[in-house]
PDB file of C-alpha atoms in Angstrom:
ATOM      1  CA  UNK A  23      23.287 -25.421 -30.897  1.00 36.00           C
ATOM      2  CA  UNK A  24      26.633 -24.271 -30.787  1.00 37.00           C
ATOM      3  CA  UNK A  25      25.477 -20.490 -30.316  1.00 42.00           C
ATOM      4  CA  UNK A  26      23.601 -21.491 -27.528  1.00 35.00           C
ATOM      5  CA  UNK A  27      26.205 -23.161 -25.875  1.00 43.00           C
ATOM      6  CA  UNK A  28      28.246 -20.625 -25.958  1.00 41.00           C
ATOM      7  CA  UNK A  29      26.075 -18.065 -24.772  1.00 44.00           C
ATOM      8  CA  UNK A  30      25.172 -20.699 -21.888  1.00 51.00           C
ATOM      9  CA  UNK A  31      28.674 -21.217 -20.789  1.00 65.00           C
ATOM     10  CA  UNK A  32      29.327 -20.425 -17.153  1.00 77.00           C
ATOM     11  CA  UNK A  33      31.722 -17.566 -17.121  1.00 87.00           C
ATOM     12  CA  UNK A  34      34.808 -17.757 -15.566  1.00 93.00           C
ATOM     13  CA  UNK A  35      34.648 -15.279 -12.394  1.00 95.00           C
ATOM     14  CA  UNK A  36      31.232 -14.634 -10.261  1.00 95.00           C
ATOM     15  CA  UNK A  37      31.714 -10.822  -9.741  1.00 96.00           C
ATOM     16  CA  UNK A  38      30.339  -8.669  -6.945  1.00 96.00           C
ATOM     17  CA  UNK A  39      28.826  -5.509  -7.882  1.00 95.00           C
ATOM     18  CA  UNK A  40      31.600  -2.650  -9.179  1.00 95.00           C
ATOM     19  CA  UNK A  41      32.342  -0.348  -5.996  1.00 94.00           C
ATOM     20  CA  UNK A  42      34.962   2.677  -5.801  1.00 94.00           C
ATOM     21  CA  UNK A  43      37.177   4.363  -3.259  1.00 93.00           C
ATOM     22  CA  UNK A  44      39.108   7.511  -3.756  1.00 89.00           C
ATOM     23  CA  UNK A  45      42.068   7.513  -5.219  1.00 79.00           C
ATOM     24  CA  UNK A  46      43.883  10.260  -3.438  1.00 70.00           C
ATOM     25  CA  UNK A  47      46.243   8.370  -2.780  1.00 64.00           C
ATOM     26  CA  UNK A  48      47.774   6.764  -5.742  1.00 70.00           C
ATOM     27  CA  UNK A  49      50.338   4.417  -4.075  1.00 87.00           C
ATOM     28  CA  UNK A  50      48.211   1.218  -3.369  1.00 94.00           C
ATOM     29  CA  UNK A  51      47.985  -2.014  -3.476  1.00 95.00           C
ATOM     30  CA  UNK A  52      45.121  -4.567  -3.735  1.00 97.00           C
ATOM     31  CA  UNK A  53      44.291  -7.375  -1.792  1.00 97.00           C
ATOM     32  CA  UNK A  54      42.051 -10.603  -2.911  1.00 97.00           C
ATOM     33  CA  UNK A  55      38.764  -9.116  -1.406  1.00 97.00           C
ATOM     34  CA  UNK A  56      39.340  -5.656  -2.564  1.00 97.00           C
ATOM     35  CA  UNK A  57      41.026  -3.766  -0.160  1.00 96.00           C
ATOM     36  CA  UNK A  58      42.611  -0.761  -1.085  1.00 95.00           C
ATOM     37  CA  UNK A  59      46.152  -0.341   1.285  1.00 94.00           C
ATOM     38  CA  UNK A  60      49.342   1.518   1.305  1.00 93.00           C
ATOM     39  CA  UNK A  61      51.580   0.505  -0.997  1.00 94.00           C
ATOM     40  CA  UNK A  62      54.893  -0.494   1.092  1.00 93.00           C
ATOM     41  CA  UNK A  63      56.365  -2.116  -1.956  1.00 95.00           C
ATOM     42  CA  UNK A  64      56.059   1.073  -4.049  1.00 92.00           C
ATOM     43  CA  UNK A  65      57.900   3.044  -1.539  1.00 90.00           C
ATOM     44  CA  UNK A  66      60.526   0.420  -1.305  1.00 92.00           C
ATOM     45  CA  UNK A  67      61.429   1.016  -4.451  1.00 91.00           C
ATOM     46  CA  UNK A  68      62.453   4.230  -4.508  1.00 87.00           C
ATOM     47  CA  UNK A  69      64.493   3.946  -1.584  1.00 89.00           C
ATOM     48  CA  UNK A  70      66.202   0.043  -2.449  1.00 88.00           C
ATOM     49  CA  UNK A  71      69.655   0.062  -3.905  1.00 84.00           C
ATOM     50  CA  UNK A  72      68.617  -1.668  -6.867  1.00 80.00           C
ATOM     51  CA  UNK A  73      70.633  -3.008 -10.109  1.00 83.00           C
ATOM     52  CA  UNK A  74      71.317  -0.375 -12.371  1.00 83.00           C
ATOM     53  CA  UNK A  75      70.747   1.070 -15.365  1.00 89.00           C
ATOM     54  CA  UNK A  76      67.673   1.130 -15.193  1.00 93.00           C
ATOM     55  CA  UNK A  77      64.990   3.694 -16.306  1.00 96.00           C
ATOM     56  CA  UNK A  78      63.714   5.926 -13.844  1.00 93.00           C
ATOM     57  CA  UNK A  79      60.538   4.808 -12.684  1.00 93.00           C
ATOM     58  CA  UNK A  80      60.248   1.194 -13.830  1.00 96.00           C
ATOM     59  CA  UNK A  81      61.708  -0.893 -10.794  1.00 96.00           C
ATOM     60  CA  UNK A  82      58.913  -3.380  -9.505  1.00 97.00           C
ATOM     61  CA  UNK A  83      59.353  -5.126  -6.759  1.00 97.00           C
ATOM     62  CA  UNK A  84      57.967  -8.307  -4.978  1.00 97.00           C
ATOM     63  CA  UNK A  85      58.445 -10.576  -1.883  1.00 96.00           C
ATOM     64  CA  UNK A  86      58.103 -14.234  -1.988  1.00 94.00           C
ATOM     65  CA  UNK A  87      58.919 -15.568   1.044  1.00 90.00           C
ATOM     66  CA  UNK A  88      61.943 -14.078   2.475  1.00 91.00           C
ATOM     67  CA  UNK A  89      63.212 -12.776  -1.159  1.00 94.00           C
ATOM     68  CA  UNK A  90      62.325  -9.850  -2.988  1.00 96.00           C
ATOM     69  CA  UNK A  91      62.263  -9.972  -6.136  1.00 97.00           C
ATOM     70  CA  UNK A  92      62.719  -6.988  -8.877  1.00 97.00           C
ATOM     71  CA  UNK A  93      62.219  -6.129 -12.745  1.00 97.00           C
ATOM     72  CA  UNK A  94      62.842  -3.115 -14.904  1.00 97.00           C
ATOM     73  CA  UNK A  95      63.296  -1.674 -17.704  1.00 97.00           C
ATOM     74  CA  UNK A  96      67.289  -1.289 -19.149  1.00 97.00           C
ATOM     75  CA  UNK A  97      67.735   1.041 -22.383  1.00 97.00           C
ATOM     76  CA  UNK A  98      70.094  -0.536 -25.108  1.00 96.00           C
ATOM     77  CA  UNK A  99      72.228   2.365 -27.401  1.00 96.00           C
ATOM     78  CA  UNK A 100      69.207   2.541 -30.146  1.00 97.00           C
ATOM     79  CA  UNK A 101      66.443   3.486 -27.669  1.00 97.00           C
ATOM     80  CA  UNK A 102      65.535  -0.356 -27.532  1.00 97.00           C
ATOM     81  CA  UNK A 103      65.578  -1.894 -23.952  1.00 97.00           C
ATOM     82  CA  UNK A 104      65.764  -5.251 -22.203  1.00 97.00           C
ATOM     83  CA  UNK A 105      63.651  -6.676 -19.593  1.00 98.00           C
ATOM     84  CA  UNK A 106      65.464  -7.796 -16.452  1.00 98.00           C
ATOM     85  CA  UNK A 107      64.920  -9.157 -13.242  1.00 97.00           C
ATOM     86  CA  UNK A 108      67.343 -10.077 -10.057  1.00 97.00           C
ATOM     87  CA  UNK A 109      66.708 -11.479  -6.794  1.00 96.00           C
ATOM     88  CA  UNK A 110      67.851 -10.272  -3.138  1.00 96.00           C
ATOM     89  CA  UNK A 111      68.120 -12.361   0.341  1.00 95.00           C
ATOM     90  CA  UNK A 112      68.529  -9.695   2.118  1.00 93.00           C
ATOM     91  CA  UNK A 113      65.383  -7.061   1.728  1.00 90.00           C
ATOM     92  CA  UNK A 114      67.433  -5.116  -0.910  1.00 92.00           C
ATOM     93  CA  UNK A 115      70.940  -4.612   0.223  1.00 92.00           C
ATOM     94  CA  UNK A 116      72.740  -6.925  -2.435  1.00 94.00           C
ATOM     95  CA  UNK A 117      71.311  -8.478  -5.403  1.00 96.00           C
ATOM     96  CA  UNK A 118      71.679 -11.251  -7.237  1.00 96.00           C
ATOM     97  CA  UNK A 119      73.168 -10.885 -11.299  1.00 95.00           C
ATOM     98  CA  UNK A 120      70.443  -9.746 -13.728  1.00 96.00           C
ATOM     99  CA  UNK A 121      68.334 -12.143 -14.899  1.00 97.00           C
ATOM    100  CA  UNK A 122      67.168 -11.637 -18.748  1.00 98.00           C
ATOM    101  CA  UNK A 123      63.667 -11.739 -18.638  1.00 98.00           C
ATOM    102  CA  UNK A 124      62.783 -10.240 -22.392  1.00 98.00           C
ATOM    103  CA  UNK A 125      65.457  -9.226 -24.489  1.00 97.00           C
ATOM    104  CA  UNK A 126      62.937  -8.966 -27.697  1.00 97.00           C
ATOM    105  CA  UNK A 127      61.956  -5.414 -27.597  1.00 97.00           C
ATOM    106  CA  UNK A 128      62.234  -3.122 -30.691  1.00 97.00           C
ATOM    107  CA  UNK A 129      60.698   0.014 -29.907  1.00 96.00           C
ATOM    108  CA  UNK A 130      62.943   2.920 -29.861  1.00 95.00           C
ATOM    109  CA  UNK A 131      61.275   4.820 -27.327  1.00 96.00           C
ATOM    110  CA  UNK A 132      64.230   4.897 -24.679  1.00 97.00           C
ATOM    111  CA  UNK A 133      62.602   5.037 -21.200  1.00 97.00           C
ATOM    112  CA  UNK A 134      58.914   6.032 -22.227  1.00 97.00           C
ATOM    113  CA  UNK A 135      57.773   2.797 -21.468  1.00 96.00           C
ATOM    114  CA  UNK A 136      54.902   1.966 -18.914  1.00 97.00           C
ATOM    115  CA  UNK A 137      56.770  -0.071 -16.109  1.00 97.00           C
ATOM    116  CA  UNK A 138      56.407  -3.646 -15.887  1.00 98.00           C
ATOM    117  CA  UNK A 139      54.962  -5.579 -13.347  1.00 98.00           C
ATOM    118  CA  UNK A 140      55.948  -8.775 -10.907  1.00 98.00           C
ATOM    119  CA  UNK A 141      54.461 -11.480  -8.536  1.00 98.00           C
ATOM    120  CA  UNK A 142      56.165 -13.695  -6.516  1.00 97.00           C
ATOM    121  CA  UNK A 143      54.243 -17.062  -5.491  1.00 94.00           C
ATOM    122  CA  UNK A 144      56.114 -18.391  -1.915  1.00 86.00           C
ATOM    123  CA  UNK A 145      54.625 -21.767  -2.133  1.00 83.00           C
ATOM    124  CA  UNK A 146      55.966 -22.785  -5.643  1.00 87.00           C
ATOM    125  CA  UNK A 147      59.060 -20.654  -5.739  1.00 91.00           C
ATOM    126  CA  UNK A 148      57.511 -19.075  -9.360  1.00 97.00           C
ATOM    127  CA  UNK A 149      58.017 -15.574 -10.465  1.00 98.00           C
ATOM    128  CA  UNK A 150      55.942 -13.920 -12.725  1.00 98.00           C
ATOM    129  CA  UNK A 151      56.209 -10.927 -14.789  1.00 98.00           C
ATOM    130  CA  UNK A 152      54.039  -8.838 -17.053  1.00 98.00           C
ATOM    131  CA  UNK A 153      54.602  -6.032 -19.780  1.00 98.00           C
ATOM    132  CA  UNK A 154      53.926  -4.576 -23.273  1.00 98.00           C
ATOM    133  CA  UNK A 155      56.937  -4.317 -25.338  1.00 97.00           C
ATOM    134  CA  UNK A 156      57.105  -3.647 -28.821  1.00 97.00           C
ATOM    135  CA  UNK A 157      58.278  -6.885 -30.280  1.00 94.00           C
ATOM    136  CA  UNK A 158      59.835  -8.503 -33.337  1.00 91.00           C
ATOM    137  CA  UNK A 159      56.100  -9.939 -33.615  1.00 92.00           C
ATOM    138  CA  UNK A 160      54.329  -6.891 -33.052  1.00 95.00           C
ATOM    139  CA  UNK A 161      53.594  -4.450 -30.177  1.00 97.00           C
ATOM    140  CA  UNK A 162      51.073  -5.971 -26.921  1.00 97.00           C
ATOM    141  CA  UNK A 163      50.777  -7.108 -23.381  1.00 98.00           C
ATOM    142  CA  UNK A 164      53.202 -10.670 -22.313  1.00 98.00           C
ATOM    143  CA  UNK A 165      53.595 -12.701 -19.851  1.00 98.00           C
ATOM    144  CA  UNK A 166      57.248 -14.695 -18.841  1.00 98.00           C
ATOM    145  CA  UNK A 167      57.730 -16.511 -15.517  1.00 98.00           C
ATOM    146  CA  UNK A 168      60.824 -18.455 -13.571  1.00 98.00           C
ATOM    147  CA  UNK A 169      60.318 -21.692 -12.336  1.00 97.00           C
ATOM    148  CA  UNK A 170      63.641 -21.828 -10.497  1.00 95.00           C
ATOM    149  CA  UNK A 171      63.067 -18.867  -8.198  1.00 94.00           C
ATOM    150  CA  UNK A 172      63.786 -15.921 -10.697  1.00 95.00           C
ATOM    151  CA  UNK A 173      67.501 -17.372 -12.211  1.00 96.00           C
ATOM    152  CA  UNK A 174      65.809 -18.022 -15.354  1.00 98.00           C
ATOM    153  CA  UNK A 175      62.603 -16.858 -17.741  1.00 98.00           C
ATOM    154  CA  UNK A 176      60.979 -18.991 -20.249  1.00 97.00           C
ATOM    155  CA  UNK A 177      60.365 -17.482 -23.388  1.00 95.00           C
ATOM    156  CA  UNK A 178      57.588 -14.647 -23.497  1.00 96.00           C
ATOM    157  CA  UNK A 179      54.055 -15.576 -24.260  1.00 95.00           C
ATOM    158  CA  UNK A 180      51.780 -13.115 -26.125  1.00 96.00           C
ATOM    159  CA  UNK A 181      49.021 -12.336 -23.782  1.00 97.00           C
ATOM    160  CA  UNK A 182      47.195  -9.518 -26.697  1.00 96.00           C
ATOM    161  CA  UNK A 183      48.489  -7.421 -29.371  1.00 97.00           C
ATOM    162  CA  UNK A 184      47.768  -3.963 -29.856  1.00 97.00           C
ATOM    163  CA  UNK A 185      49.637  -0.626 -30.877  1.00 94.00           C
ATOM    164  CA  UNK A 186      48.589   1.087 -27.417  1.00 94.00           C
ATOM    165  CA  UNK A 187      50.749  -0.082 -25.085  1.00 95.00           C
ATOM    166  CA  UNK A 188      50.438   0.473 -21.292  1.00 96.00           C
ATOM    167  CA  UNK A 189      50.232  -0.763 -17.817  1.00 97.00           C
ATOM    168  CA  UNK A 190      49.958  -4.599 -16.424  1.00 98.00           C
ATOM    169  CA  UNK A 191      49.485  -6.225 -13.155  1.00 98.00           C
ATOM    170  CA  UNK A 192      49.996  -9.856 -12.013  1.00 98.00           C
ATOM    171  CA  UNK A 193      49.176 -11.931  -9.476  1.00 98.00           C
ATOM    172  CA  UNK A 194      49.580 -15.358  -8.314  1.00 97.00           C
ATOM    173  CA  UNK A 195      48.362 -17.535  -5.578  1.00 96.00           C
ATOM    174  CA  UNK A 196      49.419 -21.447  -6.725  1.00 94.00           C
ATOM    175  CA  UNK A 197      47.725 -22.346  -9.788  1.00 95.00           C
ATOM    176  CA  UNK A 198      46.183 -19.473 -10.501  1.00 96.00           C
ATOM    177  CA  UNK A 199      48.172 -16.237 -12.479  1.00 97.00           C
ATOM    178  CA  UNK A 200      46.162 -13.237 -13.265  1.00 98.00           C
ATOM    179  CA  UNK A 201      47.556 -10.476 -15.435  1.00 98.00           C
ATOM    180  CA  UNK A 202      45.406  -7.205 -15.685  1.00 98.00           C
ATOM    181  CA  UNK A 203      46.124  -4.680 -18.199  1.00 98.00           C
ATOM    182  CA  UNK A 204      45.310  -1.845 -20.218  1.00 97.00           C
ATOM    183  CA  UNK A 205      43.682  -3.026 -23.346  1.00 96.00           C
ATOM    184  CA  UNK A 206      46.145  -2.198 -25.925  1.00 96.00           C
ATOM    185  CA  UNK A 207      42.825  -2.305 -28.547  1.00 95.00           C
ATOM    186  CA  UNK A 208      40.269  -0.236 -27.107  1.00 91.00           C
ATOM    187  CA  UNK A 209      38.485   2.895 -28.571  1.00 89.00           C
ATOM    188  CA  UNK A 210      38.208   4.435 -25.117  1.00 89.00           C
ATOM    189  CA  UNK A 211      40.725   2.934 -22.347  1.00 93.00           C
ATOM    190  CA  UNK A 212      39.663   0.066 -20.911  1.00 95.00           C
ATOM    191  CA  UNK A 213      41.034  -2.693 -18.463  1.00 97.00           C
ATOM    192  CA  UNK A 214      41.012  -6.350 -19.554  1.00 96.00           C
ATOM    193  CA  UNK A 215      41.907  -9.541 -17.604  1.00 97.00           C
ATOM    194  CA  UNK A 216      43.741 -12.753 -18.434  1.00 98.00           C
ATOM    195  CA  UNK A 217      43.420 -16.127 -16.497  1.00 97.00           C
ATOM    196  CA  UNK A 218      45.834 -19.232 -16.282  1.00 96.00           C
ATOM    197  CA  UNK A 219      45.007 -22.200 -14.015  1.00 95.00           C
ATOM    198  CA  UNK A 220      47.919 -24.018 -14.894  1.00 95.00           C
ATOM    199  CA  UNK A 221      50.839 -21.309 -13.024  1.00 95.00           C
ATOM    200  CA  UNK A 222      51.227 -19.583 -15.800  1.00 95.00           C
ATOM    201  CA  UNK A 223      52.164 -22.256 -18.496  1.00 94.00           C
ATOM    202  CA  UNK A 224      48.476 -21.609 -20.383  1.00 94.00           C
ATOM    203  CA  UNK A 225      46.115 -18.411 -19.872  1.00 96.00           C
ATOM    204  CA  UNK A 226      42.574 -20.107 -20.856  1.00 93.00           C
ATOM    205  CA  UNK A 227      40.899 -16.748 -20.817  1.00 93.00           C
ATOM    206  CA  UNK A 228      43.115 -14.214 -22.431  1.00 89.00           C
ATOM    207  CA  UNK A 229      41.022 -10.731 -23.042  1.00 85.00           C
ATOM    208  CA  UNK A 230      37.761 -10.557 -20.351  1.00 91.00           C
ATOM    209  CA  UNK A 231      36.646  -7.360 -19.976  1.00 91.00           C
ATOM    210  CA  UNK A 232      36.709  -5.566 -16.685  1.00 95.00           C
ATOM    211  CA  UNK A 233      35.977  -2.132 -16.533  1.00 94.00           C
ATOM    212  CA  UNK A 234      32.956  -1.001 -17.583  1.00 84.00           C
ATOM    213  CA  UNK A 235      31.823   1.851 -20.410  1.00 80.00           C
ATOM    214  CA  UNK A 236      31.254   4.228 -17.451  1.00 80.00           C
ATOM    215  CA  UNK A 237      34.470   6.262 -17.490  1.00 88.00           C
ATOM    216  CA  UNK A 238      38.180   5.908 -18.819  1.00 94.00           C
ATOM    217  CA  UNK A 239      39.823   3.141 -16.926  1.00 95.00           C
ATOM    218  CA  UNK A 240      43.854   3.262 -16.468  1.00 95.00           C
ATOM    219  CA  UNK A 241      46.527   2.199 -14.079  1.00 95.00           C
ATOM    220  CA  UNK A 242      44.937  -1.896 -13.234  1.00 97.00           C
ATOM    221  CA  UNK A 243      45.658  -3.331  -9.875  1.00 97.00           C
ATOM    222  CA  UNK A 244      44.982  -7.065  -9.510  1.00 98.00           C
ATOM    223  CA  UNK A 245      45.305  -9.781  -6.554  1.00 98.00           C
ATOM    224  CA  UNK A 246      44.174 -13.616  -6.113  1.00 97.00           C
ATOM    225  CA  UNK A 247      44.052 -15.949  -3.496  1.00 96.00           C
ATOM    226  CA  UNK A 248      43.151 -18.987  -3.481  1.00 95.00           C
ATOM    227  CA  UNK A 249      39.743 -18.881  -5.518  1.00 95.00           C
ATOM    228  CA  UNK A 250      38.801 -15.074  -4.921  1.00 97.00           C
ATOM    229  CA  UNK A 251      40.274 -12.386  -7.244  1.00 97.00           C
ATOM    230  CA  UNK A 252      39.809  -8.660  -7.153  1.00 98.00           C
ATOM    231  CA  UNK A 253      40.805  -6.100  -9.954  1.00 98.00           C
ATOM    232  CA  UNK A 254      40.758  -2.682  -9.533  1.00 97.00           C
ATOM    233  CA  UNK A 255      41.927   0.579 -11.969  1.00 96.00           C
ATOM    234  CA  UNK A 256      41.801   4.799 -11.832  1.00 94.00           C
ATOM    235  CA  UNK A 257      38.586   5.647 -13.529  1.00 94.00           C
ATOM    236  CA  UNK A 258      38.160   8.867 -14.903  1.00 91.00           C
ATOM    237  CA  UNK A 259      34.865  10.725 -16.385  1.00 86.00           C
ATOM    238  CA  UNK A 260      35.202  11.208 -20.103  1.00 76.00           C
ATOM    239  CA  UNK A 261      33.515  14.742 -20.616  1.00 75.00           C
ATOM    240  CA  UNK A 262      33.821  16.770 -17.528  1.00 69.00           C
ATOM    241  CA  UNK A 263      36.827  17.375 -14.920  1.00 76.00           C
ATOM    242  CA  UNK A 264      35.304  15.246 -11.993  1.00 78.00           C
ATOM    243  CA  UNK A 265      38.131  13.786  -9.846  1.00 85.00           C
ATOM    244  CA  UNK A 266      39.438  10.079 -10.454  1.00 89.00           C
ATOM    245  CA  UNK A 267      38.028   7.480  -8.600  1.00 93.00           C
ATOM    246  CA  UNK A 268      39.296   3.709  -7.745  1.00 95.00           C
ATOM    247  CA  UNK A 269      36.935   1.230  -9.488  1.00 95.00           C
ATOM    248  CA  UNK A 270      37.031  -2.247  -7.492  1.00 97.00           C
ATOM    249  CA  UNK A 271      35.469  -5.673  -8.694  1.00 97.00           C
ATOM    250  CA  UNK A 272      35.547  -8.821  -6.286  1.00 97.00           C
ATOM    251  CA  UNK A 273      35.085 -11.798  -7.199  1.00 96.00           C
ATOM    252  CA  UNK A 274      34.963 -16.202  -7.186  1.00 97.00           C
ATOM    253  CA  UNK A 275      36.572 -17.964  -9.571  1.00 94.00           C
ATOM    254  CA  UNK A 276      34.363 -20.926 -11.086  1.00 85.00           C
TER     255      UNK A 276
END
């Protein structure tokens, strides 16, 4: 009874069939139906005076209302590196005093570290942030969000473990956060997909798989609104030299 139960359960997002763009361009962003666009944010940050040091290459950035809101990657002496974040009210001119978002990081690895990733959700004021880091714990993909408008993280939660670390993205539309990621656990590369319904304070659904066995899947792009959620990631054939293609999946959350 209990195996059929489970295998009866409803599952927790009503997908559209998989669909894919090109992915000449490589700077875009995702929107909650599963429209490829230009990036804006992406360019911003190479252009914003931002807090420094920071490692080349890791600044996120992300608007919530009329702040924008920024994480990256800061290398300690020993090749360790904190996790910070800051705040600007003025699109990037000034910003606000780091804020520590993960300071638990052992891997001495310096700046070869996939960047992090942020979300800022206008209507409650949260920020959320995800990232692998090597931890005191062990290496995988977390999650750590500010409830008072990116002054202050709460502690890290473990959203998988895994030695292979890589690239996350998060989104957030009220209750719902969604984190996509590279599956730090996966033979071949693969994209998986964590759930919260309760802004970010529990992820109910921690590892659902994405991407499919058709190709390697790398660099995840996610976005939710309201209930409809769309992830998409670079595919890439495993055994010939066929350009990479954007994989997109749609969908309803139950």
């Amino acid at each position: 009874m209990l195996a059929w139960c489970a295998a009866c359960a409803e599952p927790p997002v009503d997908w559209a069939p998989e669909r894919t763009a090109s992915a000449s361009g490589s700077r875009v962003a995702l929107t909650s139906d599963g429209t490829l666009l230009p990036d804006t944010l992406a360019d911003l940050a190479e252009r914003v005076t931002a807090p420094e040091p920071r490692c080349a290459g890791s600044l996120a950035l992300a608007r919530g209302g009329v702040h924008l809101f920024a994480t990256w990657w800061a290398v300690r002496a020993d090749s360790s590196a904190r996790l910070l974040a800051a705040r600007s009210d003025d699109r990037g001119a000034t910003w606000s005093a780091p804020a520590a978002v993960d300071t638990t990081d052992t891997g001495v690895v310096g700046c070869r570290r996939a960047p992090p990733s942020i979300a800022a959700d206008s209507a409650s004021g949260y920020v959320h942030v995800a990232y692998a880091l090597r931890g005191r714990e062990g290496p995988g993909v977390f999650f750590s969000h500010s409830m008072d408008g990116g002054r202050t993280f709460h502690e890290a939660v473990p959203i998988v473990y895994g030695e292979r670390l890589g690239r996350t993205s998060v989104a957030a539309d009220g209750d719902h956060v969604v984190v996509a990621f590279e599956d730090p656990n996966s033979i071949t590369p693969r994209v998986g997909l964590a759930l919260s319904r309760s802004m970010g304070h529990i992820f109910e659904q921690r590892l659902l798989p994405v991407s499919s066995d058709n190709g390697v899947a790398s660099r995840p792009l996610t976005a939710v609104r309201g209930a409809h959620l769309a992830v998409a990631w670079e595919r890439r054939a495993t055994t010939d030299d066929s350009p990479a293609v954007f994989a997109i999946k749609a969908g309803t959350l139950h």
